[in-house]
Amino acid sequence: MPLAAAASLLMASAAFAQSRVTLFGVIDEGFNYLSSAQTARPATGPVGHSQYSLQDGATGGLGGSRWGLRGEEDLGAGLTAIFHLEGGFNVNNGTLAQGGALFGRQAYVGMRSDALGAVTLGRQYDSVVSFVQLYSSAAQWGGYIGAHPGDIDNLVNTHRINNAIKYSSPDLHGLTFGGLYSLGGVPGSVGRNQLWSAGFNYSNGSFGIAAAYLNARNPNLSFFGTNPNNGTTVASNNFGSAGSATAPEVNTIQAGYASASTAQIIAAGTSYQVGAATLGAVYSNVQYRGLGNTATSGPNPLGYRGAAVFNTAEANFKYQITPALLAGAAYVFTKNSGAGGLGHAIYQQGSTGLDYFLSKRTDTYMILVYQHASGTDSLGRAAIANIMGQTSSASNHQVAFRLGIRHKF
């Protein structure tokens, strides 16, 4: 009997040694200045004032504060069971991010093969984020406020994908690829609210290139409505809002297109490193097709029909001044071709930043962003500036500055 107990204990210890669970997280906090923040929108037009605030990284910094658990179990023969649970929070008040979801950033479980890649199930990032994001300045040093206007192409992963089946390939001499499919879950309609994406990345020494595609049916619900506090009916507008006499407008860049039957994102990025300098470029084409679908998508107060098309181009540069100090600069040009003769707008944005690493886990940083808008926005009004994560401006231009600190654990 003692011998059997010892054997059982030995087997349990061996099994435990093959499993691993890691607690991880990020805390990103900083001081933000905004040159113009809407405080009201009376009939005469928006009014606003400058704003000073403390903000979590999720709205103004390099990365949202978060904590999580990830684990794996070696099953033998090159096969591993894996899981990832990750939730965002606001360090200023302790509330949960992503609409109050406990694990709103990612939550999945799956299997990984050394030879064949990984299949995971749950709430996950799409292929645009997985493959193209790393080439954008926002992912490197520009942060959330340095994202493309309205995060029009989701390159700072404003939107996560629920109910998703995802495949990720192994690294094949610098080439990785994969795809994702999200089930809509609507009885009697397989295609409604479904989403799929695919992409690749190739990296070889100093050169890298990536491209990805995303297609979302009924995007007001399937793509923009994936957080717990978002609207769950077609009467809601998860794209944004027109504001009121007492509230600022939200995401005027695309708030008028909630009735789209389909959203499509095509994105590509590349970079080339020369010594301590890296030159990069990103392009995206975003289309909201089938506008006017109020039956299964969302509201259409302006009576749009057809499609609205956004083209965005970014040029970025970073320089590793010392092993601990990084500097960057970027320019972004976004054009909305409008829909039904309305909503033609141009957004131009410049940003610069410095990131100084005090250690492997802790860094301090500075980001400065300027945005200028012209034309007519998606709400049929004179376009206003709206730096990502910040309150809309009361005019066609806006400046955001952040001084932050980030700690990883």
mmCIF file with all atom_site columns, N, CA and C in Angstrom, residues 231-286:
data_model
loop_
_atom_site.group_PDB
_atom_site.id
_atom_site.type_symbol
_atom_site.label_atom_id
_atom_site.label_alt_id
_atom_site.label_comp_id
_atom_site.label_asym_id
_atom_site.label_entity_id
_atom_site.label_seq_id
_atom_site.pdbx_PDB_ins_code
_atom_site.Cartn_x
_atom_site.Cartn_y
_atom_site.Cartn_z
_atom_site.occupancy
_atom_site.B_iso_or_equiv
_atom_site.pdbx_formal_charge
_atom_site.auth_seq_id
_atom_site.auth_comp_id
_atom_site.auth_asym_id
_atom_site.auth_atom_id
_atom_site.pdbx_PDB_model_num
ATOM 1   N N  . GLY A 1 231 ? -24.853 47.492 -27.820 1.00 0.00 ? 231 GLY A N  1
ATOM 2   C CA . GLY A 1 231 ? -26.228 47.163 -28.167 1.00 0.00 ? 231 GLY A CA 1
ATOM 3   C C  . GLY A 1 231 ? -26.338 45.805 -28.816 1.00 0.00 ? 231 GLY A C  1
ATOM 4   N N  . THR A 1 232 ? -27.418 45.101 -28.526 1.00 0.00 ? 232 THR A N  1
ATOM 5   C CA . THR A 1 232 ? -27.599 43.749 -29.061 1.00 0.00 ? 232 THR A CA 1
ATOM 6   C C  . THR A 1 232 ? -28.744 43.671 -30.066 1.00 0.00 ? 232 THR A C  1
ATOM 7   N N  . THR A 1 233 ? -29.360 44.814 -30.390 1.00 0.00 ? 233 THR A N  1
ATOM 8   C CA . THR A 1 233 ? -30.447 44.845 -31.375 1.00 0.00 ? 233 THR A CA 1
ATOM 9   C C  . THR A 1 233 ? -30.048 45.736 -32.532 1.00 0.00 ? 233 THR A C  1
ATOM 10  N N  . VAL A 1 234 ? -30.715 45.573 -33.665 1.00 0.00 ? 234 VAL A N  1
ATOM 11  C CA . VAL A 1 234 ? -30.385 46.356 -34.848 1.00 0.00 ? 234 VAL A CA 1
ATOM 12  C C  . VAL A 1 234 ? -30.763 47.825 -34.677 1.00 0.00 ? 234 VAL A C  1
ATOM 13  N N  . ALA A 1 235 ? -31.509 48.163 -33.649 1.00 0.00 ? 235 ALA A N  1
ATOM 14  C CA . ALA A 1 235 ? -31.843 49.569 -33.401 1.00 0.00 ? 235 ALA A CA 1
ATOM 15  C C  . ALA A 1 235 ? -30.674 50.332 -32.796 1.00 0.00 ? 235 ALA A C  1
ATOM 16  N N  . SER A 1 236 ? -29.690 49.602 -32.247 1.00 0.00 ? 236 SER A N  1
ATOM 17  C CA . SER A 1 236 ? -28.537 50.254 -31.615 1.00 0.00 ? 236 SER A CA 1
ATOM 18  C C  . SER A 1 236 ? -27.506 50.641 -32.665 1.00 0.00 ? 236 SER A C  1
ATOM 19  N N  . ASN A 1 237 ? -26.677 51.626 -32.309 1.00 0.00 ? 237 ASN A N  1
ATOM 20  C CA . ASN A 1 237 ? -25.588 52.045 -33.189 1.00 0.00 ? 237 ASN A CA 1
ATOM 21  C C  . ASN A 1 237 ? -24.279 51.870 -32.441 1.00 0.00 ? 237 ASN A C  1
ATOM 22  N N  . ASN A 1 238 ? -23.622 50.726 -32.653 1.00 0.00 ? 238 ASN A N  1
ATOM 23  C CA . ASN A 1 238 ? -22.352 50.457 -32.002 1.00 0.00 ? 238 ASN A CA 1
ATOM 24  C C  . ASN A 1 238 ? -21.175 51.124 -32.702 1.00 0.00 ? 238 ASN A C  1
ATOM 25  N N  . PHE A 1 239 ? -21.419 51.733 -33.866 1.00 0.00 ? 239 PHE A N  1
ATOM 26  C CA . PHE A 1 239 ? -20.357 52.441 -34.575 1.00 0.00 ? 239 PHE A CA 1
ATOM 27  C C  . PHE A 1 239 ? -19.990 53.738 -33.868 1.00 0.00 ? 239 PHE A C  1
ATOM 28  N N  . GLY A 1 240 ? -20.966 54.392 -33.217 1.00 0.00 ? 240 GLY A N  1
ATOM 29  C CA . GLY A 1 240 ? -20.738 55.681 -32.579 1.00 0.00 ? 240 GLY A CA 1
ATOM 30  C C  . GLY A 1 240 ? -22.055 56.375 -32.314 1.00 0.00 ? 240 GLY A C  1
ATOM 31  N N  . SER A 1 241 ? -22.043 57.699 -32.274 1.00 0.00 ? 241 SER A N  1
ATOM 32  C CA . SER A 1 241 ? -23.281 58.426 -32.026 1.00 0.00 ? 241 SER A CA 1
ATOM 33  C C  . SER A 1 241 ? -23.170 59.841 -32.550 1.00 0.00 ? 241 SER A C  1
ATOM 34  N N  . ALA A 1 242 ? -24.334 60.466 -32.716 1.00 0.00 ? 242 ALA A N  1
ATOM 35  C CA . ALA A 1 242 ? -24.390 61.852 -33.168 1.00 0.00 ? 242 ALA A CA 1
ATOM 36  C C  . ALA A 1 242 ? -24.328 62.836 -32.019 1.00 0.00 ? 242 ALA A C  1
ATOM 37  N N  . GLY A 1 243 ? -24.283 62.339 -30.791 1.00 0.00 ? 243 GLY A N  1
ATOM 38  C CA . GLY A 1 243 ? -24.236 63.231 -29.647 1.00 0.00 ? 243 GLY A CA 1
ATOM 39  C C  . GLY A 1 243 ? -25.565 63.913 -29.401 1.00 0.00 ? 243 GLY A C  1
ATOM 40  N N  . SER A 1 244 ? -25.574 64.891 -28.515 1.00 0.00 ? 244 SER A N  1
ATOM 41  C CA . SER A 1 244 ? -26.780 65.639 -28.174 1.00 0.00 ? 244 SER A CA 1
ATOM 42  C C  . SER A 1 244 ? -26.365 67.011 -27.686 1.00 0.00 ? 244 SER A C  1
ATOM 43  N N  . ALA A 1 245 ? -27.317 67.777 -27.204 1.00 0.00 ? 245 ALA A N  1
ATOM 44  C CA . ALA A 1 245 ? -26.999 69.107 -26.693 1.00 0.00 ? 245 ALA A CA 1
ATOM 45  C C  . ALA A 1 245 ? -26.123 69.038 -25.451 1.00 0.00 ? 245 ALA A C  1
ATOM 46  N N  . THR A 1 246 ? -26.092 67.897 -24.796 1.00 0.00 ? 246 THR A N  1
ATOM 47  C CA . THR A 1 246 ? -25.325 67.767 -23.561 1.00 0.00 ? 246 THR A CA 1
ATOM 48  C C  . THR A 1 246 ? -24.230 66.710 -23.635 1.00 0.00 ? 246 THR A C  1
ATOM 49  N N  . ALA A 1 247 ? -24.061 66.059 -24.774 1.00 0.00 ? 247 ALA A N  1
ATOM 50  C CA . ALA A 1 247 ? -23.067 64.991 -24.900 1.00 0.00 ? 247 ALA A CA 1
ATOM 51  C C  . ALA A 1 247 ? -22.262 65.178 -26.185 1.00 0.00 ? 247 ALA A C  1
ATOM 52  N N  . PRO A 1 248 ? -20.971 64.822 -26.159 1.00 0.00 ? 248 PRO A N  1
ATOM 53  C CA . PRO A 1 248 ? -20.150 64.935 -27.362 1.00 0.00 ? 248 PRO A CA 1
ATOM 54  C C  . PRO A 1 248 ? -20.487 63.863 -28.389 1.00 0.00 ? 248 PRO A C  1
ATOM 55  N N  . GLU A 1 249 ? -20.167 64.136 -29.637 1.00 0.00 ? 249 GLU A N  1
ATOM 56  C CA . GLU A 1 249 ? -20.307 63.136 -30.689 1.00 0.00 ? 249 GLU A CA 1
ATOM 57  C C  . GLU A 1 249 ? -19.247 62.046 -30.499 1.00 0.00 ? 249 GLU A C  1
ATOM 58  N N  . VAL A 1 250 ? -19.576 60.832 -30.884 1.00 0.00 ? 250 VAL A N  1
ATOM 59  C CA . VAL A 1 250 ? -18.669 59.700 -30.705 1.00 0.00 ? 250 VAL A CA 1
ATOM 60  C C  . VAL A 1 250 ? -18.373 59.071 -32.057 1.00 0.00 ? 250 VAL A C  1
ATOM 61  N N  . ASN A 1 251 ? -17.087 58.994 -32.389 1.00 0.00 ? 251 ASN A N  1
ATOM 62  C CA . ASN A 1 251 ? -16.637 58.320 -33.611 1.00 0.00 ? 251 ASN A CA 1
ATOM 63  C C  . ASN A 1 251 ? -17.382 58.818 -34.850 1.00 0.00 ? 251 ASN A C  1
ATOM 64  N N  . THR A 1 252 ? -17.331 60.115 -35.076 1.00 0.00 ? 252 THR A N  1
ATOM 65  C CA . THR A 1 252 ? -18.014 60.706 -36.235 1.00 0.00 ? 252 THR A CA 1
ATOM 66  C C  . THR A 1 252 ? -17.435 60.208 -37.554 1.00 0.00 ? 252 THR A C  1
ATOM 67  N N  . ILE A 1 253 ? -16.239 59.633 -37.517 1.00 0.00 ? 253 ILE A N  1
ATOM 68  C CA . ILE A 1 253 ? -15.573 59.173 -38.735 1.00 0.00 ? 253 ILE A CA 1
ATOM 69  C C  . ILE A 1 253 ? -16.383 58.092 -39.430 1.00 0.00 ? 253 ILE A C  1
ATOM 70  N N  . GLN A 1 254 ? -17.054 57.208 -38.641 1.00 0.00 ? 254 GLN A N  1
ATOM 71  C CA . GLN A 1 254 ? -17.811 56.119 -39.254 1.00 0.00 ? 254 GLN A CA 1
ATOM 72  C C  . GLN A 1 254 ? -19.148 55.833 -38.585 1.00 0.00 ? 254 GLN A C  1
ATOM 73  N N  . ALA A 1 255 ? -19.579 56.698 -37.662 1.00 0.00 ? 255 ALA A N  1
ATOM 74  C CA . ALA A 1 255 ? -20.826 56.453 -36.921 1.00 0.00 ? 255 ALA A CA 1
ATOM 75  C C  . ALA A 1 255 ? -22.054 56.362 -37.818 1.00 0.00 ? 255 ALA A C  1
ATOM 76  N N  . GLY A 1 256 ? -22.011 56.975 -39.000 1.00 0.00 ? 256 GLY A N  1
ATOM 77  C CA . GLY A 1 256 ? -23.170 56.983 -39.884 1.00 0.00 ? 256 GLY A CA 1
ATOM 78  C C  . GLY A 1 256 ? -23.373 55.719 -40.689 1.00 0.00 ? 256 GLY A C  1
ATOM 79  N N  . TYR A 1 257 ? -22.478 54.736 -40.556 1.00 0.00 ? 257 TYR A N  1
ATOM 80  C CA . TYR A 1 257 ? -22.517 53.568 -41.438 1.00 0.00 ? 257 TYR A CA 1
ATOM 81  C C  . TYR A 1 257 ? -22.930 52.275 -40.728 1.00 0.00 ? 257 TYR A C  1
ATOM 82  N N  . ALA A 1 258 ? -23.667 52.397 -39.632 1.00 0.00 ? 258 ALA A N  1
ATOM 83  C CA . ALA A 1 258 ? -24.064 51.218 -38.862 1.00 0.00 ? 258 ALA A CA 1
ATOM 84  C C  . ALA A 1 258 ? -24.984 50.283 -39.627 1.00 0.00 ? 258 ALA A C  1
ATOM 85  N N  . SER A 1 259 ? -25.627 50.761 -40.702 1.00 0.00 ? 259 SER A N  1
ATOM 86  C CA . SER A 1 259 ? -26.572 49.932 -41.451 1.00 0.00 ? 259 SER A CA 1
ATOM 87  C C  . SER A 1 259 ? -25.912 49.062 -42.512 1.00 0.00 ? 259 SER A C  1
ATOM 88  N N  . ALA A 1 260 ? -24.578 49.025 -42.543 1.00 0.00 ? 260 ALA A N  1
ATOM 89  C CA . ALA A 1 260 ? -23.878 48.229 -43.554 1.00 0.00 ? 260 ALA A CA 1
ATOM 90  C C  . ALA A 1 260 ? -24.177 46.737 -43.398 1.00 0.00 ? 260 ALA A C  1
ATOM 91  N N  . SER A 1 261 ? -24.431 46.078 -44.518 1.00 0.00 ? 261 SER A N  1
ATOM 92  C CA . SER A 1 261 ? -24.614 44.622 -44.486 1.00 0.00 ? 261 SER A CA 1
ATOM 93  C C  . SER A 1 261 ? -23.300 43.898 -44.270 1.00 0.00 ? 261 SER A C  1
ATOM 94  N N  . THR A 1 262 ? -22.206 44.492 -44.798 1.00 0.00 ? 262 THR A N  1
ATOM 95  C CA . THR A 1 262 ? -20.897 43.857 -44.738 1.00 0.00 ? 262 THR A CA 1
ATOM 96  C C  . THR A 1 262 ? -19.815 44.898 -44.529 1.00 0.00 ? 262 THR A C  1
ATOM 97  N N  . ALA A 1 263 ? -18.841 44.575 -43.704 1.00 0.00 ? 263 ALA A N  1
ATOM 98  C CA . ALA A 1 263 ? -17.620 45.366 -43.584 1.00 0.00 ? 263 ALA A CA 1
ATOM 99  C C  . ALA A 1 263 ? -16.458 44.532 -44.108 1.00 0.00 ? 263 ALA A C  1
ATOM 100 N N  . GLN A 1 264 ? -15.595 45.176 -44.868 1.00 0.00 ? 264 GLN A N  1
ATOM 101 C CA . GLN A 1 264 ? -14.430 44.477 -45.430 1.00 0.00 ? 264 GLN A CA 1
ATOM 102 C C  . GLN A 1 264 ? -13.178 45.292 -45.160 1.00 0.00 ? 264 GLN A C  1
ATOM 103 N N  . ILE A 1 265 ? -12.138 44.632 -44.671 1.00 0.00 ? 265 ILE A N  1
ATOM 104 C CA . ILE A 1 265 ? -10.851 45.278 -44.429 1.00 0.00 ? 265 ILE A CA 1
ATOM 105 C C  . ILE A 1 265 ? -9.766  44.528 -45.189 1.00 0.00 ? 265 ILE A C  1
ATOM 106 N N  . ILE A 1 266 ? -9.024  45.248 -46.003 1.00 0.00 ? 266 ILE A N  1
ATOM 107 C CA . ILE A 1 266 ? -7.820  44.727 -46.649 1.00 0.00 ? 266 ILE A CA 1
ATOM 108 C C  . ILE A 1 266 ? -6.658  45.564 -46.140 1.00 0.00 ? 266 ILE A C  1
ATOM 109 N N  . ALA A 1 267 ? -5.654  44.925 -45.564 1.00 0.00 ? 267 ALA A N  1
ATOM 110 C CA . ALA A 1 267 ? -4.542  45.671 -44.974 1.00 0.00 ? 267 ALA A CA 1
ATOM 111 C C  . ALA A 1 267 ? -3.217  45.004 -45.314 1.00 0.00 ? 267 ALA A C  1
ATOM 112 N N  . ALA A 1 268 ? -2.173  45.835 -45.433 1.00 0.00 ? 268 ALA A N  1
ATOM 113 C CA . ALA A 1 268 ? -0.829  45.329 -45.710 1.00 0.00 ? 268 ALA A CA 1
ATOM 114 C C  . ALA A 1 268 ? 0.180   46.237 -45.023 1.00 0.00 ? 268 ALA A C  1
ATOM 115 N N  . GLY A 1 269 ? 1.302   45.658 -44.639 1.00 0.00 ? 269 GLY A N  1
ATOM 116 C CA . GLY A 1 269 ? 2.353   46.426 -43.999 1.00 0.00 ? 269 GLY A CA 1
ATOM 117 C C  . GLY A 1 269 ? 3.714   45.878 -44.344 1.00 0.00 ? 269 GLY A C  1
ATOM 118 N N  . THR A 1 270 ? 4.726   46.733 -44.255 1.00 0.00 ? 270 THR A N  1
ATOM 119 C CA . THR A 1 270 ? 6.088   46.306 -44.540 1.00 0.00 ? 270 THR A CA 1
ATOM 120 C C  . THR A 1 270 ? 7.065   47.172 -43.758 1.00 0.00 ? 270 THR A C  1
ATOM 121 N N  . SER A 1 271 ? 8.266   46.667 -43.559 1.00 0.00 ? 271 SER A N  1
ATOM 122 C CA . SER A 1 271 ? 9.311   47.448 -42.902 1.00 0.00 ? 271 SER A CA 1
ATOM 123 C C  . SER A 1 271 ? 10.673  46.985 -43.380 1.00 0.00 ? 271 SER A C  1
ATOM 124 N N  . TYR A 1 272 ? 11.643  47.894 -43.269 1.00 0.00 ? 272 TYR A N  1
ATOM 125 C CA . TYR A 1 272 ? 13.019  47.575 -43.652 1.00 0.00 ? 272 TYR A CA 1
ATOM 126 C C  . TYR A 1 272 ? 13.953  48.266 -42.670 1.00 0.00 ? 272 TYR A C  1
ATOM 127 N N  . GLN A 1 273 ? 14.847  47.502 -42.100 1.00 0.00 ? 273 GLN A N  1
ATOM 128 C CA . GLN A 1 273 ? 15.771  48.032 -41.099 1.00 0.00 ? 273 GLN A CA 1
ATOM 129 C C  . GLN A 1 273 ? 17.137  48.266 -41.696 1.00 0.00 ? 273 GLN A C  1
ATOM 130 N N  . VAL A 1 274 ? 17.669  49.467 -41.423 1.00 0.00 ? 274 VAL A N  1
ATOM 131 C CA . VAL A 1 274 ? 19.026  49.823 -41.846 1.00 0.00 ? 274 VAL A CA 1
ATOM 132 C C  . VAL A 1 274 ? 19.769  50.290 -40.607 1.00 0.00 ? 274 VAL A C  1
ATOM 133 N N  . GLY A 1 275 ? 20.596  49.442 -40.058 1.00 0.00 ? 275 GLY A N  1
ATOM 134 C CA . GLY A 1 275 ? 21.295  49.787 -38.835 1.00 0.00 ? 275 GLY A CA 1
ATOM 135 C C  . GLY A 1 275 ? 20.312  49.991 -37.699 1.00 0.00 ? 275 GLY A C  1
ATOM 136 N N  . ALA A 1 276 ? 20.392  51.169 -37.062 1.00 0.00 ? 276 ALA A N  1
ATOM 137 C CA . ALA A 1 276 ? 19.509  51.487 -35.939 1.00 0.00 ? 276 ALA A CA 1
ATOM 138 C C  . ALA A 1 276 ? 18.181  52.076 -36.387 1.00 0.00 ? 276 ALA A C  1
ATOM 139 N N  . ALA A 1 277 ? 18.016  52.309 -37.691 1.00 0.00 ? 277 ALA A N  1
ATOM 140 C CA . ALA A 1 277 ? 16.803  52.931 -38.226 1.00 0.00 ? 277 ALA A CA 1
ATOM 141 C C  . ALA A 1 277 ? 15.907  51.891 -38.890 1.00 0.00 ? 277 ALA A C  1
ATOM 142 N N  . THR A 1 278 ? 14.582  52.091 -38.768 1.00 0.00 ? 278 THR A N  1
ATOM 143 C CA . THR A 1 278 ? 13.607  51.214 -39.424 1.00 0.00 ? 278 THR A CA 1
ATOM 144 C C  . THR A 1 278 ? 12.575  52.075 -40.132 1.00 0.00 ? 278 THR A C  1
ATOM 145 N N  . LEU A 1 279 ? 12.399  51.810 -41.424 1.00 0.00 ? 279 LEU A N  1
ATOM 146 C CA . LEU A 1 279 ? 11.390  52.487 -42.232 1.00 0.00 ? 279 LEU A CA 1
ATOM 147 C C  . LEU A 1 279 ? 10.209  51.537 -42.406 1.00 0.00 ? 279 LEU A C  1
ATOM 148 N N  . GLY A 1 280 ? 8.984   52.068 -42.260 1.00 0.00 ? 280 GLY A N  1
ATOM 149 C CA . GLY A 1 280 ? 7.813   51.218 -42.375 1.00 0.00 ? 280 GLY A CA 1
ATOM 150 C C  . GLY A 1 280 ? 6.680   51.892 -43.116 1.00 0.00 ? 280 GLY A C  1
ATOM 151 N N  . ALA A 1 281 ? 5.753   51.082 -43.619 1.00 0.00 ? 281 ALA A N  1
ATOM 152 C CA . ALA A 1 281 ? 4.581   51.599 -44.322 1.00 0.00 ? 281 ALA A CA 1
ATOM 153 C C  . ALA A 1 281 ? 3.418   50.644 -44.113 1.00 0.00 ? 281 ALA A C  1
ATOM 154 N N  . VAL A 1 282 ? 2.219   51.214 -44.015 1.00 0.00 ? 282 VAL A N  1
ATOM 155 C CA . VAL A 1 282 ? 0.996   50.430 -43.857 1.00 0.00 ? 282 VAL A CA 1
ATOM 156 C C  . VAL A 1 282 ? -0.072  51.017 -44.769 1.00 0.00 ? 282 VAL A C  1
ATOM 157 N N  . TYR A 1 283 ? -0.852  50.149 -45.399 1.00 0.00 ? 283 TYR A N  1
ATOM 158 C CA . TYR A 1 283 ? -1.979  50.588 -46.221 1.00 0.00 ? 283 TYR A CA 1
ATOM 159 C C  . TYR A 1 283 ? -3.196  49.750 -45.866 1.00 0.00 ? 283 TYR A C  1
ATOM 160 N N  . SER A 1 284 ? -4.352  50.404 -45.837 1.00 0.00 ? 284 SER A N  1
ATOM 161 C CA . SER A 1 284 ? -5.590  49.659 -45.626 1.00 0.00 ? 284 SER A CA 1
ATOM 162 C C  . SER A 1 284 ? -6.716  50.232 -46.475 1.00 0.00 ? 284 SER A C  1
ATOM 163 N N  . ASN A 1 285 ? -7.596  49.342 -46.892 1.00 0.00 ? 285 ASN A N  1
ATOM 164 C CA . ASN A 1 285 ? -8.809  49.699 -47.612 1.00 0.00 ? 285 ASN A CA 1
ATOM 165 C C  . ASN A 1 285 ? -9.976  49.111 -46.838 1.00 0.00 ? 285 ASN A C  1
ATOM 166 N N  . VAL A 1 286 ? -10.884 49.981 -46.381 1.00 0.00 ? 286 VAL A N  1
ATOM 167 C CA . VAL A 1 286 ? -12.028 49.551 -45.584 1.00 0.00 ? 286 VAL A CA 1
ATOM 168 C C  . VAL A 1 286 ? -13.304 49.930 -46.321 1.00 0.00 ? 286 VAL A C  1
#
